[in-house]
Short mmCIF file of C-alpha atoms in Angstrom, two decimals:
data_model
loop_
_atom_site.label_atom_id
_atom_site.label_comp_id
_atom_site.label_asym_id
_atom_site.label_seq_id
_atom_site.Cartn_x
_atom_site.Cartn_y
_atom_site.Cartn_z
CA MET A 461 0.06 -0.07 -0.21
CA ARG A 462 2.77 2.30 0.77
CA THR A 463 4.54 1.81 -2.46
CA LEU A 464 0.98 2.45 -4.44
CA ILE A 465 0.97 5.96 -2.59
CA VAL A 466 4.76 6.60 -3.19
CA LEU A 467 4.28 5.59 -7.07
CA THR A 468 1.23 7.84 -7.08
CA LEU A 469 2.97 10.97 -5.48
CA LEU A 470 6.14 10.49 -7.61
CA ALA A 471 3.69 10.42 -10.82
CA VAL A 472 1.95 13.36 -9.86
CA LEU A 473 4.99 15.23 -9.73
CA VAL A 474 6.37 13.96 -12.85
CA MET A 475 3.14 15.09 -14.36
CA ALA A 476 3.49 18.49 -12.66
CA ALA A 477 7.16 19.02 -13.99
CA THR A 478 6.37 18.09 -17.63
CA SER A 479 3.25 20.03 -17.91
CA TYR A 480 4.50 23.22 -16.56
CA GLU A 481 4.44 26.30 -19.06
CA SER A 482 6.86 28.86 -18.75
CA HIS A 483 6.29 32.55 -19.33
CA GLU A 484 8.53 32.75 -22.15
CA SER A 485 6.14 30.29 -24.29
CA MET A 486 3.39 32.39 -23.33
CA GLU A 487 5.02 35.36 -24.84
CA SER A 488 4.70 34.07 -28.25
CA HIS A 489 1.96 35.75 -30.40
CA GLU A 490 1.69 32.34 -32.37
CA TYR A 491 0.38 30.67 -28.81
CA LEU A 492 -2.56 32.85 -28.95
CA ASN A 493 -3.20 32.76 -32.98
CA PRO A 494 -0.87 30.96 -34.91
CA PHE A 495 -2.45 31.59 -38.21
CA LEU A 496 -0.95 34.77 -40.25
CA ASN A 497 -3.03 37.18 -41.91
CA ARG A 498 -3.38 37.19 -45.86
CA ARG A 499 -1.75 40.20 -46.24
CA ARG A 500 1.07 39.35 -43.92
CA ALA A 501 1.85 35.84 -44.78
CA SER A 502 4.08 37.12 -47.84
CA ASP A 503 5.66 40.21 -46.43
CA PHE A 504 8.98 38.36 -46.16
CA ILE A 505 9.00 38.44 -49.81
CA GLN A 506 10.15 41.59 -51.69
CA ALA A 507 7.94 42.85 -54.18
CA GLU A 508 10.51 42.78 -56.88
CA THR A 509 11.28 39.09 -56.10
CA ARG A 510 7.80 38.59 -56.58
CA LEU A 511 7.67 40.46 -59.79
CA ARG A 512 10.76 38.27 -61.12
CA ALA A 513 9.14 35.09 -60.07
CA ALA A 514 5.89 35.73 -61.98
CA THR A 515 8.16 36.71 -65.25
CA GLN A 516 10.15 33.76 -64.88
CA GLU A 517 7.16 31.71 -64.75
CA ARG A 518 5.64 33.47 -67.78
CA ILE A 519 8.68 32.72 -69.62
CA ARG A 520 8.86 28.95 -68.89
CA GLU A 521 5.20 28.93 -69.89
CA ARG A 522 6.19 29.93 -73.34
CA SER A 523 9.06 27.86 -73.45
CA LYS A 524 7.87 24.54 -72.64
CA ALA A 525 10.16 21.41 -72.98
CA HIS A 526 9.40 18.78 -75.89
CA TYR A 527 8.21 16.20 -73.57
CA GLU A 528 5.58 18.78 -71.87
CA HIS A 529 4.18 19.53 -75.72
CA GLN A 530 4.04 15.79 -76.29
CA ARG A 531 2.28 15.25 -73.00
CA GLU A 532 -0.50 17.78 -73.35
CA LEU A 533 -1.00 16.50 -76.60
CA CYS A 534 -1.58 12.99 -75.42
CA GLU A 535 -3.65 14.02 -72.63
CA ASP A 536 -5.78 15.83 -75.07
CA TYR A 537 -6.67 12.57 -77.10
CA TYR A 538 -8.54 10.06 -74.59
CA PRO A 539 -7.31 7.10 -76.01
CA CYS A 540 -3.52 7.95 -75.66
CA GLU A 541 -4.01 9.31 -72.10
CA VAL A 542 -5.70 5.70 -71.15
CA TYR A 543 -2.84 4.21 -72.83
CA ALA A 544 -0.41 6.41 -70.93
CA TYR A 545 -1.77 5.22 -67.72
CA ARG A 546 -0.82 1.69 -68.39
CA HIS A 547 2.63 2.51 -70.61
CA GLY A 548 3.46 5.82 -69.66
CA TYR A 549 3.33 9.23 -71.53
CA PRO A 550 6.30 8.55 -73.86
CA ALA A 551 5.14 5.01 -74.69
CA ALA A 552 2.09 6.62 -75.54
CA TYR A 553 3.07 9.47 -77.59
CA LYS A 554 5.10 7.22 -79.48
CA HIS A 555 2.25 4.96 -80.08
CA TYR A 556 -0.22 7.22 -81.35
CA PHE A 557 1.66 10.23 -82.61
CA GLY A 558 5.40 8.84 -83.37
CA ARG A 559 4.72 7.64 -86.86
CA ARG A 560 2.85 9.92 -89.05
CA ARG A 561 0.35 7.82 -91.35
CA THR A 562 0.00 9.01 -94.68
CA LYS A 563 -2.37 8.35 -97.36
#
């Protein structure tokens, strides 16, 4: 019986020691409101950097890689897309568009 009381007191002390919240953890504004305002979410990115990133993205859209054009062409044609799910886009493009049929 004595050991049960001692173990219970020991468990209560361990729980009290581990669940203590210091004043420093309460100072953080994230403790009260962990989510950022939409306007403040991107404050750390400079306007020039955002503009440069948008410009780079537009350039990449205009100059796509060869395999991206092939994939988009294959995605627009349903049988090619179904074939691509099983064999992959390069094989599907080669199967449907690789050799041109002329008559």
